[in-house]
Tab-separated table of N, CA and C in Angstrom:
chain	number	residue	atom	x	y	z
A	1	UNK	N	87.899	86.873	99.039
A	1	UNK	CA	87.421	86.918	97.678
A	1	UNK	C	85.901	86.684	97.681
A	2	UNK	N	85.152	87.518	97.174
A	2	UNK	CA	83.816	87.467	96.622
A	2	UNK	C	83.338	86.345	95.381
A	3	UNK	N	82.931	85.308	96.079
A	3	UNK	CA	82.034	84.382	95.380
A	3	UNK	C	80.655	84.743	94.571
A	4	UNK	N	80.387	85.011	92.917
A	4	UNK	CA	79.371	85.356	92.824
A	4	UNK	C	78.611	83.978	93.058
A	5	UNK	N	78.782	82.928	93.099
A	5	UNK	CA	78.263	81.674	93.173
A	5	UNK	C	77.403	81.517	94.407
A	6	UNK	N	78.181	81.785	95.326
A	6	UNK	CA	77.836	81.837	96.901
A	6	UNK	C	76.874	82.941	96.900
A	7	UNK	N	76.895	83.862	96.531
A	7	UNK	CA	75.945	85.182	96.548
A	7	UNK	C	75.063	84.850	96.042
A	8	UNK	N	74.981	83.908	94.624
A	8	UNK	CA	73.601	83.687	94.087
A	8	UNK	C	72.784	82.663	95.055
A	9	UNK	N	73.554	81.428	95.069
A	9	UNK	CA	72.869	80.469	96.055
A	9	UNK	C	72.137	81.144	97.704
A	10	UNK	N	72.841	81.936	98.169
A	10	UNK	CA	72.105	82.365	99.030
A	10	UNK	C	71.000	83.030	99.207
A	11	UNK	N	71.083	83.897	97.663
A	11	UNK	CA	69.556	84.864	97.047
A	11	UNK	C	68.999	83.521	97.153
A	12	UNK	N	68.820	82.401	96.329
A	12	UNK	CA	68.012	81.643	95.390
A	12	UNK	C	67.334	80.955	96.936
A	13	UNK	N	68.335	80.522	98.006
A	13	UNK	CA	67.549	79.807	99.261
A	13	UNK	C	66.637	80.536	100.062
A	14	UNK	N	67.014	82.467	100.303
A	14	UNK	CA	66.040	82.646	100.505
A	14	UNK	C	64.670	82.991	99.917
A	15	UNK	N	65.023	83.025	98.620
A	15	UNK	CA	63.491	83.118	97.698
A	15	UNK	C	62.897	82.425	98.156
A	16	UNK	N	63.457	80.787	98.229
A	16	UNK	CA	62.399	79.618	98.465
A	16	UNK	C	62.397	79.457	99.772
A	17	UNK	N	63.183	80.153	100.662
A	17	UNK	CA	62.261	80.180	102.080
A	17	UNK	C	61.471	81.019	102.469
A	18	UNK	N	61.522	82.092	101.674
A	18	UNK	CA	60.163	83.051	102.086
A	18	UNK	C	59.101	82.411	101.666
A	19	UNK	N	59.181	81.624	100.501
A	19	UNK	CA	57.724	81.009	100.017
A	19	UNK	C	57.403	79.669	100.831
A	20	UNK	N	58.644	79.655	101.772
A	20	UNK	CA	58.001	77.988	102.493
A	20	UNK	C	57.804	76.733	101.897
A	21	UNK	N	58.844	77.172	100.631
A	21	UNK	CA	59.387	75.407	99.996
A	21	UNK	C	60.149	74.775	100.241
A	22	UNK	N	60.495	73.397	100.491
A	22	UNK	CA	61.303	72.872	100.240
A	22	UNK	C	62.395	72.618	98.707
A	23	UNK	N	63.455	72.102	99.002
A	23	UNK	CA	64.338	71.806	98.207
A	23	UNK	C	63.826	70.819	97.100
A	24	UNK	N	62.765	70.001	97.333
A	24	UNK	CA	62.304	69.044	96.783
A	24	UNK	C	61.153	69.255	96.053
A	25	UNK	N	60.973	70.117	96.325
A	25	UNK	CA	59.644	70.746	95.817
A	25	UNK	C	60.344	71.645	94.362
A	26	UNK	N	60.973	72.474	94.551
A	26	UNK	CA	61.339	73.192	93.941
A	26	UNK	C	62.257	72.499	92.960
A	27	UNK	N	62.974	71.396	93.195
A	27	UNK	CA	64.139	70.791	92.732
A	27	UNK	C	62.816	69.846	91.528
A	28	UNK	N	62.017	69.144	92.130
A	28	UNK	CA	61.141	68.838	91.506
A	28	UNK	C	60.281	69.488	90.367
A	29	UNK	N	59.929	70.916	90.344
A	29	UNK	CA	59.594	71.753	89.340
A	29	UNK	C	60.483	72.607	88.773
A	30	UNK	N	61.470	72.273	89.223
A	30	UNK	CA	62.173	73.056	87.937
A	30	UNK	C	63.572	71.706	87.063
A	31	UNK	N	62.693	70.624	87.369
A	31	UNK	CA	63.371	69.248	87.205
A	31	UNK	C	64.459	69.047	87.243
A	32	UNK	N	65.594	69.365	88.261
A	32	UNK	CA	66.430	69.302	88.420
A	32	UNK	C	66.452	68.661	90.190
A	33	UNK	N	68.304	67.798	90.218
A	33	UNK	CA	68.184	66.723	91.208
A	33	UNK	C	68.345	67.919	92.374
A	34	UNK	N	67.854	67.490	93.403
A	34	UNK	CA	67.528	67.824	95.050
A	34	UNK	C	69.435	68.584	95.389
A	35	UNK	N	70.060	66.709	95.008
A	35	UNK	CA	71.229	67.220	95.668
A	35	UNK	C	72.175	68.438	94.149
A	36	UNK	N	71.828	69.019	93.364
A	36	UNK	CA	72.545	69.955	92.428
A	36	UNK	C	71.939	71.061	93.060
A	37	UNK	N	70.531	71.127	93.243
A	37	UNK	CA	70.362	72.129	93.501
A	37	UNK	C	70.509	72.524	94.937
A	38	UNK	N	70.772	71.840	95.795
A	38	UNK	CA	71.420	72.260	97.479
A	38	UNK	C	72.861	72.408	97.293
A	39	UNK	N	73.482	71.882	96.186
A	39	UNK	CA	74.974	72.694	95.725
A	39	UNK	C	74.988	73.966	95.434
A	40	UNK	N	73.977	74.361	94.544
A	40	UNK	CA	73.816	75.632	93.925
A	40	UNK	C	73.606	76.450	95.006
A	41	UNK	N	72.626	76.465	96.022
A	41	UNK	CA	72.196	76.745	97.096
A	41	UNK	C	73.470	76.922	97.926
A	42	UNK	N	74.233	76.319	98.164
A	42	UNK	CA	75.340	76.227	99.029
A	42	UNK	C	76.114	77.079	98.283
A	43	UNK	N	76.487	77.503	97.027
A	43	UNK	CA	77.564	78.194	95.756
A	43	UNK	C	78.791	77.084	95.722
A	44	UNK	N	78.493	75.619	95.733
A	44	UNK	CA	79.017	75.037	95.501
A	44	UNK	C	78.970	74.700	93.971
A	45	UNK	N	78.371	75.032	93.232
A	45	UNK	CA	78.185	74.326	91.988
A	45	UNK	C	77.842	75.707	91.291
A	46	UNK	N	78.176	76.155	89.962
A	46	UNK	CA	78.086	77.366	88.983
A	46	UNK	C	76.400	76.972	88.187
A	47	UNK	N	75.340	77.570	88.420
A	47	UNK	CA	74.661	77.268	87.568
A	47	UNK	C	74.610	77.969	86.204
A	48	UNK	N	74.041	77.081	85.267
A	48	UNK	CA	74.014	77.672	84.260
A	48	UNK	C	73.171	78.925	83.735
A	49	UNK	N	72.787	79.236	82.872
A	49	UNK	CA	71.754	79.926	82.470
A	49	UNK	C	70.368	79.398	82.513
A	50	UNK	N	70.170	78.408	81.914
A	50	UNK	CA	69.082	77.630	81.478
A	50	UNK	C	68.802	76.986	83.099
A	51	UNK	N	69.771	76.847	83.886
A	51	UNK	CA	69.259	76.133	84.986
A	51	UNK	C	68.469	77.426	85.606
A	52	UNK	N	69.289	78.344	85.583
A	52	UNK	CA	68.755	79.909	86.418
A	52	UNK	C	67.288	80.054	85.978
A	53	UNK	N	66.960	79.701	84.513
A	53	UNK	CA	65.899	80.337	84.399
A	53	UNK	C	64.756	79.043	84.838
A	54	UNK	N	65.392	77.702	84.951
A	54	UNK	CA	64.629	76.666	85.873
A	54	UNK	C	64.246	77.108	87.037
A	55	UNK	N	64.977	77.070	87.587
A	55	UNK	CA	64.582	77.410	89.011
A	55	UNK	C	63.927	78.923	89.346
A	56	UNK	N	63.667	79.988	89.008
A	56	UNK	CA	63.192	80.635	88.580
A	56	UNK	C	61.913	80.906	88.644
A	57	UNK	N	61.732	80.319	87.278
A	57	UNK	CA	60.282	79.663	87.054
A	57	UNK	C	59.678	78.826	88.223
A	58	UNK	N	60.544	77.793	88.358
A	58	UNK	CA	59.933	77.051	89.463
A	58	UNK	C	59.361	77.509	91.262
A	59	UNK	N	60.258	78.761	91.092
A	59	UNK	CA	60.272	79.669	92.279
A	59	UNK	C	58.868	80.701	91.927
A	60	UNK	N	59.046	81.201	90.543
A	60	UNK	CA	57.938	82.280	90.091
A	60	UNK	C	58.316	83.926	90.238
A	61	UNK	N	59.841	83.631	90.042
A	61	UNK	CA	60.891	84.687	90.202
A	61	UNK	C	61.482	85.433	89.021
A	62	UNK	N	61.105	87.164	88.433
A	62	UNK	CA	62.018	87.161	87.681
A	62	UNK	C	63.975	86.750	87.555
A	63	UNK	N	64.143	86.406	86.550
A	63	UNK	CA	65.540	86.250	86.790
A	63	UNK	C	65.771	87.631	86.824
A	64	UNK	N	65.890	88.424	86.286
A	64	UNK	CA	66.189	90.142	86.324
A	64	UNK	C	65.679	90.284	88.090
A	65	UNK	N	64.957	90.150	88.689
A	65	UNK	CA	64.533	90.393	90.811
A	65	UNK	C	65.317	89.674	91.114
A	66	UNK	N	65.869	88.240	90.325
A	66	UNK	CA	66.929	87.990	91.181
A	66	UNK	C	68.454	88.402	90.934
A	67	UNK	N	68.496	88.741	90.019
A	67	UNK	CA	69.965	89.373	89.342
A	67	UNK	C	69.977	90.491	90.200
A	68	UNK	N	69.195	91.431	90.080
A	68	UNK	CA	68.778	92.641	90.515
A	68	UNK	C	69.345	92.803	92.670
A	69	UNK	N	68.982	91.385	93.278
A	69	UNK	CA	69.430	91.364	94.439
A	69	UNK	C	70.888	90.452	94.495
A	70	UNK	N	70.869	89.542	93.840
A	70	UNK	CA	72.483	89.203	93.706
A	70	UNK	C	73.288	90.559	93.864
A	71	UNK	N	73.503	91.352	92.957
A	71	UNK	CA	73.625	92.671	92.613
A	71	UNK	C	73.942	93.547	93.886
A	72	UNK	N	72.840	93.702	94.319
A	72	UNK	CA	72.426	94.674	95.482
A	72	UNK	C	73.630	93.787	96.525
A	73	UNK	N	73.386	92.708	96.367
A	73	UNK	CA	74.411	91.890	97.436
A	73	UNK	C	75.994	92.189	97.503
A	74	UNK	N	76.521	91.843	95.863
A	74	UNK	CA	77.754	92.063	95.643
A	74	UNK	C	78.500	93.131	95.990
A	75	UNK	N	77.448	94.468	95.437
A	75	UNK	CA	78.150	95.576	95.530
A	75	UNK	C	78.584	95.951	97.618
A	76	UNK	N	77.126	95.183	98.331
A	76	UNK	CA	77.804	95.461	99.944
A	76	UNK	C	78.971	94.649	99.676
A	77	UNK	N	78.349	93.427	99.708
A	77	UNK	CA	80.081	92.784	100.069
A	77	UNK	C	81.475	93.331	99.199
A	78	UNK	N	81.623	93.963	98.230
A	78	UNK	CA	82.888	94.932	97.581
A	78	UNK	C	83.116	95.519	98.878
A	79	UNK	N	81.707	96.520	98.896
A	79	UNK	CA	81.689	98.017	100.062
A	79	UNK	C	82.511	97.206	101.197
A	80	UNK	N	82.050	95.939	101.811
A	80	UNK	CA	82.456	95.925	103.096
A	80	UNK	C	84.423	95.324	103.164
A	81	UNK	N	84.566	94.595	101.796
A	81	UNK	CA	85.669	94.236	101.403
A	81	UNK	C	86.596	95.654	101.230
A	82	UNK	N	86.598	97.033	100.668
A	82	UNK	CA	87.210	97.631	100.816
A	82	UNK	C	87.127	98.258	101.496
A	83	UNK	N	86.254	98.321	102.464
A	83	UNK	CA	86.290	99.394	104.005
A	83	UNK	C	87.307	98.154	104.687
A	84	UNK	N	87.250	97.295	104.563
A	84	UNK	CA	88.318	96.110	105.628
A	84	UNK	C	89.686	96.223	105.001
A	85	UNK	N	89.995	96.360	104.271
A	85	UNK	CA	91.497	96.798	103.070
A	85	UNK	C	91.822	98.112	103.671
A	86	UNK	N	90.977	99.241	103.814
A	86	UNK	CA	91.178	100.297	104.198
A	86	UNK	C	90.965	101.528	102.740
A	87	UNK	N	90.526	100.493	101.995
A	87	UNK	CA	90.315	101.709	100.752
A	87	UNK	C	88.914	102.553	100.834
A	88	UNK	N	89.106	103.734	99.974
A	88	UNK	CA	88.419	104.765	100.050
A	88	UNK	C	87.904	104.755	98.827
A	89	UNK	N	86.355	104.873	98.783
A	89	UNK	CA	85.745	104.688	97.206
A	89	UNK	C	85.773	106.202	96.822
A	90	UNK	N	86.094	106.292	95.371
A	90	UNK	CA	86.190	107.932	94.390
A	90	UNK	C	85.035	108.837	94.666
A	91	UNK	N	85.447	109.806	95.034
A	91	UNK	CA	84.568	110.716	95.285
A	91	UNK	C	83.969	110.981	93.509
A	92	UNK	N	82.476	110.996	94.052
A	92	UNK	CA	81.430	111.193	92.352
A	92	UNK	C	80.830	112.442	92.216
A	93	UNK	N	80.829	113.152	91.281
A	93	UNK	CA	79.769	114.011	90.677
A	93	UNK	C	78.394	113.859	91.680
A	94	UNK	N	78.268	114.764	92.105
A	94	UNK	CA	76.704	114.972	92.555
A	94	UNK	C	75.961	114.215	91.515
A	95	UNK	N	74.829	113.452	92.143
A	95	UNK	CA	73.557	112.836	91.225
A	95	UNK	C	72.440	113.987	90.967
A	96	UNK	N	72.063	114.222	89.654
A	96	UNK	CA	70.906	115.475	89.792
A	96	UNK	C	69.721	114.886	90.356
A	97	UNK	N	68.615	115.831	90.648
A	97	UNK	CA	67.687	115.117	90.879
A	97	UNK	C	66.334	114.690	90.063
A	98	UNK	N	66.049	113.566	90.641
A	98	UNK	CA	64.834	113.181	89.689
A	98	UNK	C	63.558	113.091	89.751
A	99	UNK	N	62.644	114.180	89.438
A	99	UNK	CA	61.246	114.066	89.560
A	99	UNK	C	61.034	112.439	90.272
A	100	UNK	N	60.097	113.098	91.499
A	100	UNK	CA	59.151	112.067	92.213
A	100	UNK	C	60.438	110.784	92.874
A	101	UNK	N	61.890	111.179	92.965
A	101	UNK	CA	62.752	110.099	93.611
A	101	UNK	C	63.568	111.163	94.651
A	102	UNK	N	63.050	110.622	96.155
A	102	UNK	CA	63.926	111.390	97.248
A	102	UNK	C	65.440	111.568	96.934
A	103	UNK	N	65.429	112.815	97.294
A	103	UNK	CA	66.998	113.306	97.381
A	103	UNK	C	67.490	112.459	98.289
A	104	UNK	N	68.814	112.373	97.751
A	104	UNK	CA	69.791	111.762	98.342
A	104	UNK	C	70.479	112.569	99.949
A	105	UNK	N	70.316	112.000	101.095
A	105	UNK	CA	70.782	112.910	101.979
A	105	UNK	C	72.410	113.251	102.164
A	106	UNK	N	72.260	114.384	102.526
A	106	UNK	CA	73.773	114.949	102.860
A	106	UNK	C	75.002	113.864	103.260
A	107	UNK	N	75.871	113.859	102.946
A	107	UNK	CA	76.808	112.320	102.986
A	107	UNK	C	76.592	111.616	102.530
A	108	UNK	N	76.143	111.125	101.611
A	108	UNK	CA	75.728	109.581	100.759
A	108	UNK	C	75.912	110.127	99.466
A	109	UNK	N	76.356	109.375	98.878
A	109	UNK	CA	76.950	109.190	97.016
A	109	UNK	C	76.597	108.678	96.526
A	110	UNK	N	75.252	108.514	95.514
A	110	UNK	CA	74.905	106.610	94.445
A	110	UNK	C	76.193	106.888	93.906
A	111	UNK	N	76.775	105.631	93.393
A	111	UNK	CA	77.463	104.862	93.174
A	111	UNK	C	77.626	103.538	92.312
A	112	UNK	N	77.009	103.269	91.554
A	112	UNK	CA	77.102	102.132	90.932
A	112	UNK	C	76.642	101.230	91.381
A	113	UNK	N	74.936	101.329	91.945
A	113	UNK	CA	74.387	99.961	92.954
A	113	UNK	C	75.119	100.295	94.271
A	114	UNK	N	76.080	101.041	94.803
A	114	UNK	CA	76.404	101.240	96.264
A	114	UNK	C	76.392	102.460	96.797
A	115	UNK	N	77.140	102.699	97.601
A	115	UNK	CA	77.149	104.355	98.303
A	115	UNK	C	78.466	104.330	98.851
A	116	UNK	N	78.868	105.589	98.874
A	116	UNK	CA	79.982	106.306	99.833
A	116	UNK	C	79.314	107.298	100.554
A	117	UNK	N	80.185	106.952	102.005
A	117	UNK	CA	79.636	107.507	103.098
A	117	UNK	C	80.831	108.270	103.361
A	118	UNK	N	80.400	109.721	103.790
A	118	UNK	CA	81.334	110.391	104.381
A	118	UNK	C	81.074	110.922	105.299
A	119	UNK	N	82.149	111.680	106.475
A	119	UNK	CA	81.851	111.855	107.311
A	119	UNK	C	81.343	111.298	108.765
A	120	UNK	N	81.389	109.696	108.614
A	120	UNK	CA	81.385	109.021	109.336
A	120	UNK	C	82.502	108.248	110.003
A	121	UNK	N	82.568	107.814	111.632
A	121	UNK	CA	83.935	107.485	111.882
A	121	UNK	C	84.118	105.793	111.266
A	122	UNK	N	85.508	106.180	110.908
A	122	UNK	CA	85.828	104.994	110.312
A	122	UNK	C	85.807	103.980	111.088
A	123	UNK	N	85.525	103.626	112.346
A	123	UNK	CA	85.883	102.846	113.443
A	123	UNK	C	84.594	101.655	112.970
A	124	UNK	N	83.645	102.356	112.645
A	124	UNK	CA	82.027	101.277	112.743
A	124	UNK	C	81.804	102.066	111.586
A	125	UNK	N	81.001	100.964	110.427
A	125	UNK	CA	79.840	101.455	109.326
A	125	UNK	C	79.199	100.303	109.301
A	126	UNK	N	77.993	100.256	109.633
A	126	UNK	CA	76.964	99.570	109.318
A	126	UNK	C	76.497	99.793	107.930
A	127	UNK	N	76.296	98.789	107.526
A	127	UNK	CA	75.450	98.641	105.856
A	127	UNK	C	74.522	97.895	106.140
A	128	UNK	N	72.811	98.232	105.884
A	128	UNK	CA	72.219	97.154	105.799
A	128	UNK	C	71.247	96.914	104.988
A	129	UNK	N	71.253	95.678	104.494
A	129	UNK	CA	70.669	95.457	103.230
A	129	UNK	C	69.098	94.715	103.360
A	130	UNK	N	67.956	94.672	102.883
A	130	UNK	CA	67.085	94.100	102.801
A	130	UNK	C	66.679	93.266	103.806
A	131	UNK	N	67.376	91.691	103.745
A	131	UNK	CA	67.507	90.869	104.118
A	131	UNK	C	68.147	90.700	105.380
A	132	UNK	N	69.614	91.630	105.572
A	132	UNK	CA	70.361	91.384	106.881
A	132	UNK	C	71.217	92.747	106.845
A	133	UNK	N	72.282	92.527	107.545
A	133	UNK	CA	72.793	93.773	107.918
A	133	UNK	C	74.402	93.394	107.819
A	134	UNK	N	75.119	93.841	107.282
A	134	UNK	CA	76.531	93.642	107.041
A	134	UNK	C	77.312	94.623	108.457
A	135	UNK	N	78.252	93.920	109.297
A	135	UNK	CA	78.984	95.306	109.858
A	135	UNK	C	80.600	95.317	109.486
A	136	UNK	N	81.021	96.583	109.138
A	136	UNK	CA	82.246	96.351	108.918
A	136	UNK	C	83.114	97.442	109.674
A	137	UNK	N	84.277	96.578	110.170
A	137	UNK	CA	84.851	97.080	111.316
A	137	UNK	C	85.961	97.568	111.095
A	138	UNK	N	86.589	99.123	110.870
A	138	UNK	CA	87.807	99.004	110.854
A	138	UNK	C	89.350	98.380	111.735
A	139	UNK	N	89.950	97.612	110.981
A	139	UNK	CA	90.718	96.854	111.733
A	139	UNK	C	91.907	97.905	112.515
């Protein structure tokens, strides 16, 4: 099961490790305690709204850049959750194209924030995202 909790906390730790803060630092400007926010961090704890837009701020992060990669996150981990099930995502309508945005190459589908890949062996699909690289293996 897909934790959006866990997905956010992991965006939110590396925001503040690319910037080379600590927990205390950050926990400190966006006035909230050290140990809530290393829960949140962990997706131990649901933050709220108002906390999101604390920390945030305190980071110097839109909440929409971070929604935006939560997002980007969820939809791999679905992708890699139903390539491990063995399901097959709906084949879509061609995307038209859009002034000044590369065509989409031969085998790849947008998708709703993801892609379907075809034509590839089901044995190995690599997905990789920004940050890291998901592999998912057919069992």
């Amino acid at each position: 099961m897909i934790l959006l909790r866990r997905l956010l906390g992991d965006v939110l730790r590396r925001q503040r490790q690319r910037q080379g803060r600590t927990l205390r630092e950050v926990s400190s400007s966006a006035r909230v305690s050290l140990g809530y926010l290393s829960e949140v961090e962990r997706g131990q704890k649901e933050a709220s709204s108002e906390l999101l837009s604390a920390i945030c701020d305190a980071l110097d992060v839109r909440m929409s850049e971070l929604m935006r990669e939560v997002s980007d996150e969820l939809a791999l981990a679905e992708l890699a959750e139903s390539a491990a099930a063995g399901e097959t995502a709906p084949v879509r309508e061609p995307v038209p194209a859009v002034p000044g945005v590369p065509a989409v190459p031969a085998g790849v589908r947008p998708m709703l924030n993801s892609v379907s890949v075809t034509g590839v062996p089901p044995e190995r699909v690599t997905i990789k995202a920004p940050a890291e690289a998901v592999d998912v293996v057919a069992a």
